């Protein structure tokens, strides 16, 4: 059945349309127009704004379960359902450094889930385990390791249709291994790495166009050695996501990064759990405790984030001196483009999923408006 969303300001991702009309059917956008067709069911947004639903490519848990601990369909459903409460309609559940057995279980859980559910679970983010132990952050030292050809081949063979992003420290890879990943079609993100500015530019020249949580777990900017941070800010082709919670990244640093990166700057939650409903968590050598609104481990280090994408968007609007439209893009079209899926979702456009957020002009209220959109990746 066709429906018309009316009486709304539409943020398409390309333009803003005042008092526009969105025609949807079977979870898909048919058209964006100005006129309301006759004899069609209408959904009146009463003057609110509307944009594509948020996309979170790095989320570790929902309100109950943590994907790396229990890489099951139940956990995936928890992450998806919980995300919908906070404006996020498309997710990549993140599996952090784990055993090869756990990685393969996570891949199979995502694959099985997606066969049963045509929704916004678009794949998996594998963060590790091939990271530099000197920049491992909260990742377990027992799981962080260099890749072997056989393990890497197995992960690619089983996961290349499921893993949409893999975070690696490229200095831990041989040229042969890096080429294996580059040829797999999986989006590679550099993170938890000690590479220099010069080394980073070499890896970027090979086709890597993404880093993981800018400023965190990477070599910092210095006037004599600009590090991975400097290389990312300098290279106009590289996408830079931030965890905008005021702790992982100071708002002043994020503001500077946005000025330099513009449409390559985007938001992630890196949520350990959503909704701050889990206050204490322990899994193998990983622990997280909610302290003053932030998750920290027993060493006092940040252990994932406690924000949602909704929080990140609101923080962006309140602290980065950008328009509501630009803040929304940082959680939608910029994200989709970063993982090479900007032709599938992230905008209000003909043929795209009918999954939206509605909000007021100052982004103080954000609500999900989802029509069980089908996302085919």
Short mmCIF file of C-alpha atoms in Angstrom, two decimals:
data_model
loop_
_atom_site.label_atom_id
_atom_site.label_comp_id
_atom_site.label_asym_id
_atom_site.label_seq_id
_atom_site.Cartn_x
_atom_site.Cartn_y
_atom_site.Cartn_z
CA UNK A 1 0.00 0.00 0.00
CA UNK A 2 1.27 3.42 -0.95
CA UNK A 3 1.55 6.09 1.72
CA UNK A 4 2.46 9.76 1.63
CA UNK A 5 4.50 11.45 4.36
CA UNK A 6 3.32 15.06 4.40
CA UNK A 7 3.65 18.40 6.20
CA UNK A 8 7.38 18.07 6.75
CA UNK A 9 10.72 19.64 5.90
CA UNK A 10 12.72 17.00 4.05
CA UNK A 11 16.49 16.74 4.45
CA UNK A 12 17.27 14.51 1.49
CA UNK A 13 21.04 14.49 1.95
CA UNK A 14 21.42 16.65 -1.15
CA UNK A 15 18.96 19.46 -0.44
CA UNK A 16 16.30 20.71 1.95
CA UNK A 17 12.71 20.66 0.68
CA UNK A 18 10.19 22.69 2.63
CA UNK A 19 6.68 21.24 2.93
CA UNK A 20 7.63 18.26 0.81
CA UNK A 21 5.94 14.91 0.26
CA UNK A 22 7.55 11.46 0.37
CA UNK A 23 5.73 8.61 -1.34
CA UNK A 24 6.58 5.16 0.06
CA UNK A 25 5.47 1.61 -0.66
CA UNK A 26 6.60 -1.75 0.75
CA UNK A 27 9.43 -0.21 2.71
CA UNK A 28 10.86 1.73 -0.24
CA UNK A 29 10.85 5.38 -1.25
CA UNK A 30 9.01 5.82 -4.55
CA UNK A 31 9.37 9.56 -4.98
CA UNK A 32 10.02 12.90 -3.31
CA UNK A 33 7.67 15.62 -4.54
CA UNK A 34 5.63 18.69 -3.65
CA UNK A 35 2.07 17.51 -4.39
CA UNK A 36 -0.06 15.12 -2.35
CA UNK A 37 -1.71 12.49 -4.59
CA UNK A 38 -5.44 11.89 -4.35
CA UNK A 39 -6.82 8.83 -2.54
CA UNK A 40 -3.64 7.94 -0.65
CA UNK A 41 -3.08 7.33 3.05
CA UNK A 42 -1.14 10.21 4.59
CA UNK A 43 1.24 10.39 7.52
CA UNK A 44 1.23 13.96 8.87
CA UNK A 45 4.48 14.97 10.57
CA UNK A 46 2.89 18.22 11.76
CA UNK A 47 5.74 20.42 10.60
CA UNK A 48 8.60 18.28 11.91
CA UNK A 49 11.74 17.66 9.88
CA UNK A 50 12.64 14.29 8.35
CA UNK A 51 15.88 12.69 7.16
CA UNK A 52 17.23 9.26 6.41
CA UNK A 53 17.75 7.05 9.46
CA UNK A 54 21.14 7.09 11.12
CA UNK A 55 23.85 4.57 10.22
CA UNK A 56 26.18 3.21 12.91
CA UNK A 57 29.13 1.24 11.56
CA UNK A 58 30.72 0.62 14.95
CA UNK A 59 28.39 -0.59 17.70
CA UNK A 60 29.39 -3.30 20.15
CA UNK A 61 26.21 -4.03 22.06
CA UNK A 62 22.53 -3.29 22.46
CA UNK A 63 20.73 -2.71 25.74
CA UNK A 64 21.42 -6.24 27.00
CA UNK A 65 24.01 -8.17 25.00
CA UNK A 66 27.58 -7.63 23.80
CA UNK A 67 28.31 -9.04 20.35
CA UNK A 68 31.90 -10.16 20.98
CA UNK A 69 30.85 -12.06 24.09
CA UNK A 70 27.76 -13.69 22.55
CA UNK A 71 28.00 -13.51 18.74
CA UNK A 72 24.45 -14.80 18.22
CA UNK A 73 21.31 -13.82 16.38
CA UNK A 74 19.74 -12.86 19.70
CA UNK A 75 22.50 -10.31 20.27
CA UNK A 76 22.15 -8.96 16.74
CA UNK A 77 18.41 -8.51 17.28
CA UNK A 78 19.12 -6.70 20.56
CA UNK A 79 21.55 -4.34 18.82
CA UNK A 80 19.09 -3.64 16.00
CA UNK A 81 16.02 -3.16 18.20
CA UNK A 82 17.93 -1.00 20.67
CA UNK A 83 19.39 1.14 17.87
CA UNK A 84 15.94 1.87 16.46
CA UNK A 85 15.06 3.59 19.75
CA UNK A 86 17.80 6.13 19.11
CA UNK A 87 17.24 7.01 15.46
CA UNK A 88 19.60 4.40 13.99
CA UNK A 89 18.09 2.23 11.27
CA UNK A 90 21.25 0.66 9.79
CA UNK A 91 24.02 -0.99 11.80
CA UNK A 92 27.25 -2.94 11.58
CA UNK A 93 27.55 -4.93 14.82
CA UNK A 94 31.21 -4.77 15.82
CA UNK A 95 33.25 -7.80 16.86
CA UNK A 96 36.45 -6.78 18.64
CA UNK A 97 39.68 -8.81 18.88
CA UNK A 98 38.67 -12.42 19.47
CA UNK A 99 39.70 -15.98 18.75
CA UNK A 100 39.37 -17.24 15.20
CA UNK A 101 36.52 -19.50 16.36
CA UNK A 102 34.58 -16.52 17.75
CA UNK A 103 35.17 -14.50 14.58
CA UNK A 104 33.75 -17.29 12.43
CA UNK A 105 30.76 -17.63 14.80
CA UNK A 106 30.09 -13.91 14.44
CA UNK A 107 30.23 -14.12 10.66
CA UNK A 108 27.80 -17.04 10.58
CA UNK A 109 25.44 -15.34 13.03
CA UNK A 110 25.24 -12.22 10.84
CA UNK A 111 24.78 -14.30 7.69
CA UNK A 112 22.02 -16.42 9.24
CA UNK A 113 20.28 -13.37 10.70
CA UNK A 114 20.27 -11.52 7.39
CA UNK A 115 18.74 -14.52 5.61
CA UNK A 116 15.79 -14.30 8.00
CA UNK A 117 15.44 -10.53 8.36
CA UNK A 118 15.31 -7.92 5.60
CA UNK A 119 16.18 -4.94 7.77
CA UNK A 120 19.00 -2.55 8.54
CA UNK A 121 21.59 -5.06 9.75
CA UNK A 122 23.91 -4.59 6.79
CA UNK A 123 26.88 -6.71 7.85
CA UNK A 124 29.66 -6.76 10.43
CA UNK A 125 32.60 -4.62 11.49
CA UNK A 126 35.59 -6.74 12.52
CA UNK A 127 37.79 -4.54 14.73
CA UNK A 128 40.94 -6.56 15.19
CA UNK A 129 42.42 -8.91 16.12
CA UNK A 130 45.28 -7.88 13.81
CA UNK A 131 46.22 -4.76 15.75
CA UNK A 132 49.40 -3.30 17.17
CA UNK A 133 49.57 -4.33 20.85
CA UNK A 134 51.11 -0.96 21.70
CA UNK A 135 47.84 0.70 20.64
CA UNK A 136 45.41 -2.05 21.61
CA UNK A 137 43.36 0.17 23.93
CA UNK A 138 40.77 -1.96 25.74
CA UNK A 139 41.33 -4.97 23.46
CA UNK A 140 42.63 -8.06 25.26
CA UNK A 141 46.37 -8.60 24.94
CA UNK A 142 45.59 -12.32 24.74
CA UNK A 143 43.65 -11.83 21.50
CA UNK A 144 45.63 -9.13 19.67
CA UNK A 145 47.99 -10.84 17.19
CA UNK A 146 49.63 -10.73 13.79
CA UNK A 147 47.77 -12.49 10.99
CA UNK A 148 48.89 -15.73 9.47
CA UNK A 149 48.13 -16.38 5.82
CA UNK A 150 45.89 -19.31 6.67
CA UNK A 151 43.82 -17.43 9.27
CA UNK A 152 43.43 -14.40 7.05
CA UNK A 153 42.44 -16.57 4.09
CA UNK A 154 39.82 -18.33 6.22
CA UNK A 155 38.31 -15.07 7.47
CA UNK A 156 38.13 -13.67 3.95
CA UNK A 157 36.69 -16.88 2.52
CA UNK A 158 33.94 -17.13 5.12
CA UNK A 159 33.33 -13.44 5.68
CA UNK A 160 33.87 -11.38 2.55
CA UNK A 161 30.10 -11.17 1.93
CA UNK A 162 29.40 -10.30 5.58
CA UNK A 163 32.31 -8.18 6.84
CA UNK A 164 31.80 -4.69 5.48
CA UNK A 165 34.63 -3.07 7.48
CA UNK A 166 37.77 -4.52 9.03
CA UNK A 167 40.02 -2.48 11.31
CA UNK A 168 43.70 -3.40 11.08
CA UNK A 169 47.13 -2.10 11.99
CA UNK A 170 48.72 -2.42 8.55
CA UNK A 171 52.26 -2.50 9.94
CA UNK A 172 51.42 -5.97 11.29
CA UNK A 173 50.76 -7.28 7.76
CA UNK A 174 53.08 -8.53 5.05
CA UNK A 175 52.60 -7.06 1.58
CA UNK A 176 51.05 -10.36 0.50
CA UNK A 177 48.55 -10.31 3.36
CA UNK A 178 47.58 -6.69 2.79
CA UNK A 179 47.00 -7.40 -0.88
CA UNK A 180 44.75 -10.30 0.08
CA UNK A 181 42.56 -7.90 2.05
CA UNK A 182 42.62 -5.19 -0.60
CA UNK A 183 41.48 -7.70 -3.21
CA UNK A 184 38.70 -9.10 -1.00
CA UNK A 185 36.43 -6.08 -1.43
CA UNK A 186 36.15 -5.55 2.33
CA UNK A 187 36.53 -1.91 3.34
CA UNK A 188 39.80 -1.59 5.27
CA UNK A 189 40.10 0.88 8.12
CA UNK A 190 43.39 1.74 9.81
CA UNK A 191 43.25 1.79 13.59
CA UNK A 192 45.06 0.72 16.76
CA UNK A 193 48.26 1.47 14.87
CA UNK A 194 51.68 3.05 15.42
CA UNK A 195 52.38 3.98 11.79
CA UNK A 196 54.02 7.30 10.98
CA UNK A 197 52.66 10.06 8.80
CA UNK A 198 54.80 8.93 5.88
CA UNK A 199 53.81 5.28 6.29
CA UNK A 200 50.13 6.22 6.51
CA UNK A 201 50.27 8.04 3.18
CA UNK A 202 51.80 4.95 1.56
CA UNK A 203 48.93 2.80 2.83
CA UNK A 204 46.38 5.39 1.73
CA UNK A 205 47.94 5.33 -1.75
CA UNK A 206 47.23 1.59 -1.90
CA UNK A 207 43.51 2.25 -1.65
CA UNK A 208 42.73 2.44 2.07
CA UNK A 209 40.35 5.36 2.60
CA UNK A 210 39.16 5.00 6.18
CA UNK A 211 40.51 5.20 9.73
CA UNK A 212 38.90 3.92 12.93
CA UNK A 213 37.82 6.45 15.61
CA UNK A 214 40.02 9.41 14.69
CA UNK A 215 42.44 10.53 17.45
CA UNK A 216 41.95 7.32 19.47
CA UNK A 217 44.46 4.42 19.40
CA UNK A 218 46.70 5.97 16.75
CA UNK A 219 49.84 8.09 16.44
CA UNK A 220 49.05 11.69 17.30
CA UNK A 221 49.76 14.93 15.48
CA UNK A 222 53.08 16.59 16.21
CA UNK A 223 54.85 19.40 14.46
CA UNK A 224 57.84 17.17 13.64
CA UNK A 225 55.93 13.90 13.16
CA UNK A 226 52.29 14.48 12.14
CA UNK A 227 51.41 10.81 12.72
CA UNK A 228 48.34 8.98 11.50
CA UNK A 229 46.16 11.81 12.77
CA UNK A 230 48.01 14.32 10.62
CA UNK A 231 48.00 12.04 7.59
CA UNK A 232 44.25 11.56 7.90
CA UNK A 233 43.55 15.26 8.23
CA UNK A 234 45.86 16.03 5.29
CA UNK A 235 44.59 13.43 2.85
CA UNK A 236 41.40 14.64 1.15
CA UNK A 237 40.33 11.11 0.18
CA UNK A 238 40.32 9.57 3.67
CA UNK A 239 37.18 9.35 5.81
CA UNK A 240 37.48 10.23 9.48
CA UNK A 241 34.88 9.01 12.01
CA UNK A 242 34.80 10.34 15.57
CA UNK A 243 33.20 9.21 18.83
CA UNK A 244 31.65 12.51 19.84
CA UNK A 245 30.96 12.01 23.53
CA UNK A 246 33.27 14.68 24.96
CA UNK A 247 35.70 12.09 26.34
CA UNK A 248 37.00 10.08 23.37
CA UNK A 249 37.42 13.31 21.44
CA UNK A 250 37.36 16.87 22.75
CA UNK A 251 34.82 18.99 20.94
CA UNK A 252 37.51 21.50 19.90
CA UNK A 253 39.54 18.72 18.24
CA UNK A 254 36.42 17.44 16.49
CA UNK A 255 35.57 20.95 15.29
CA UNK A 256 39.03 21.31 13.77
CA UNK A 257 38.80 17.88 12.15
CA UNK A 258 35.44 18.75 10.60
CA UNK A 259 36.78 21.99 9.15
CA UNK A 260 39.55 20.02 7.46
CA UNK A 261 37.58 16.91 6.42
CA UNK A 262 34.09 18.32 5.61
CA UNK A 263 32.10 15.56 3.85
CA UNK A 264 34.71 12.96 4.88
CA UNK A 265 33.92 13.58 8.56
CA UNK A 266 31.28 11.36 10.16
CA UNK A 267 29.97 9.96 13.43
CA UNK A 268 30.09 6.56 15.11
CA UNK A 269 28.80 5.54 18.52
CA UNK A 270 31.30 2.79 19.41
CA UNK A 271 28.69 2.01 22.07
CA UNK A 272 29.62 -0.74 24.50
CA UNK A 273 25.93 -0.83 25.42
CA UNK A 274 23.08 1.49 24.48
CA UNK A 275 20.91 3.37 26.91
CA UNK A 276 23.39 3.08 29.82
CA UNK A 277 21.33 0.14 31.07
CA UNK A 278 24.38 -2.07 31.76
CA UNK A 279 26.60 -0.59 34.47
CA UNK A 280 29.16 -3.39 34.90
CA UNK A 281 30.40 -5.86 32.32
CA UNK A 282 33.12 -8.54 32.25
CA UNK A 283 34.11 -10.75 29.33
CA UNK A 284 37.40 -12.68 29.38
CA UNK A 285 40.04 -9.99 29.97
CA UNK A 286 37.73 -7.17 28.87
CA UNK A 287 35.86 -5.21 31.51
CA UNK A 288 33.76 -2.06 31.42
CA UNK A 289 32.18 -0.06 34.23
CA UNK A 290 29.89 2.92 33.84
CA UNK A 291 31.48 5.90 35.59
CA UNK A 292 30.02 9.40 35.28
CA UNK A 293 28.37 8.51 31.98
CA UNK A 294 31.42 6.82 30.40
CA UNK A 295 32.52 3.19 30.19
CA UNK A 296 36.00 2.61 31.63
CA UNK A 297 37.98 -0.53 32.42
CA UNK A 298 39.76 -1.38 35.67
CA UNK A 299 42.85 0.51 34.46
CA UNK A 300 40.78 3.66 34.07
CA UNK A 301 40.95 3.61 30.26
CA UNK A 302 37.90 4.20 28.11
CA UNK A 303 36.25 0.89 27.21
CA UNK A 304 33.95 1.76 24.36
CA UNK A 305 31.37 4.52 24.55
CA UNK A 306 28.02 5.03 26.25
CA UNK A 307 26.39 7.23 23.61
CA UNK A 308 23.96 6.49 20.80
CA UNK A 309 24.06 7.98 17.33
CA UNK A 310 21.25 10.26 18.47
CA UNK A 311 23.51 11.56 21.24
CA UNK A 312 26.36 12.00 18.76
CA UNK A 313 24.18 14.02 16.38
CA UNK A 314 22.88 16.23 19.17
CA UNK A 315 26.42 16.75 20.49
CA UNK A 316 27.54 17.71 16.99
CA UNK A 317 24.82 20.33 16.67
CA UNK A 318 25.41 21.71 20.16
CA UNK A 319 29.22 21.84 20.13
CA UNK A 320 30.56 21.96 16.56
CA UNK A 321 28.74 25.06 15.29
CA UNK A 322 27.11 23.29 12.35
CA UNK A 323 23.57 23.32 11.02
CA UNK A 324 21.08 20.60 11.87
CA UNK A 325 21.23 19.49 8.23
CA UNK A 326 25.01 19.06 8.35
CA UNK A 327 24.87 17.22 11.68
CA UNK A 328 22.36 14.79 10.16
CA UNK A 329 24.61 14.18 7.14
CA UNK A 330 27.44 13.16 9.49
CA UNK A 331 25.24 10.26 10.65
CA UNK A 332 23.74 9.35 7.27
CA UNK A 333 25.12 10.09 3.81
CA UNK A 334 28.73 10.63 4.96
CA UNK A 335 28.67 7.24 6.68
CA UNK A 336 27.20 5.39 3.71
CA UNK A 337 29.78 6.93 1.39
CA UNK A 338 32.62 5.98 3.73
CA UNK A 339 31.86 2.27 3.33
CA UNK A 340 31.08 2.45 -0.37
CA UNK A 341 27.31 2.05 0.01
CA UNK A 342 26.14 5.56 -0.72
CA UNK A 343 24.11 4.22 -3.64
CA UNK A 344 22.06 2.00 -1.30
CA UNK A 345 20.98 4.14 1.65
CA UNK A 346 21.80 7.24 3.69
CA UNK A 347 19.56 9.65 1.76
CA UNK A 348 15.91 10.26 1.04
CA UNK A 349 15.95 9.26 -2.59
CA UNK A 350 13.92 7.18 -5.02
CA UNK A 351 14.57 3.48 -4.47
CA UNK A 352 16.20 3.95 -1.08
CA UNK A 353 14.83 2.36 2.14
CA UNK A 354 11.86 4.02 3.81
CA UNK A 355 13.64 4.32 7.15
CA UNK A 356 13.78 7.79 8.61
CA UNK A 357 14.30 10.00 11.62
CA UNK A 358 11.95 12.85 12.36
CA UNK A 359 13.16 15.76 14.46
CA UNK A 360 12.52 19.35 15.41
CA UNK A 361 14.55 22.28 14.14
CA UNK A 362 17.16 22.25 16.93
CA UNK A 363 17.53 18.46 17.07
CA UNK A 364 16.44 18.38 20.72
CA UNK A 365 13.87 15.74 19.80
CA UNK A 366 14.73 12.87 17.45
CA UNK A 367 12.44 9.91 16.79
CA UNK A 368 12.70 6.94 14.45
CA UNK A 369 10.16 6.54 11.66
CA UNK A 370 10.86 3.09 10.21
CA UNK A 371 8.80 1.14 7.68
CA UNK A 372 10.75 -2.14 7.88
CA UNK A 373 12.74 -1.07 4.88
CA UNK A 374 14.51 -3.73 2.87
CA UNK A 375 18.22 -3.10 2.39
CA UNK A 376 19.85 -5.29 -0.24
CA UNK A 377 23.65 -5.32 -0.03
#
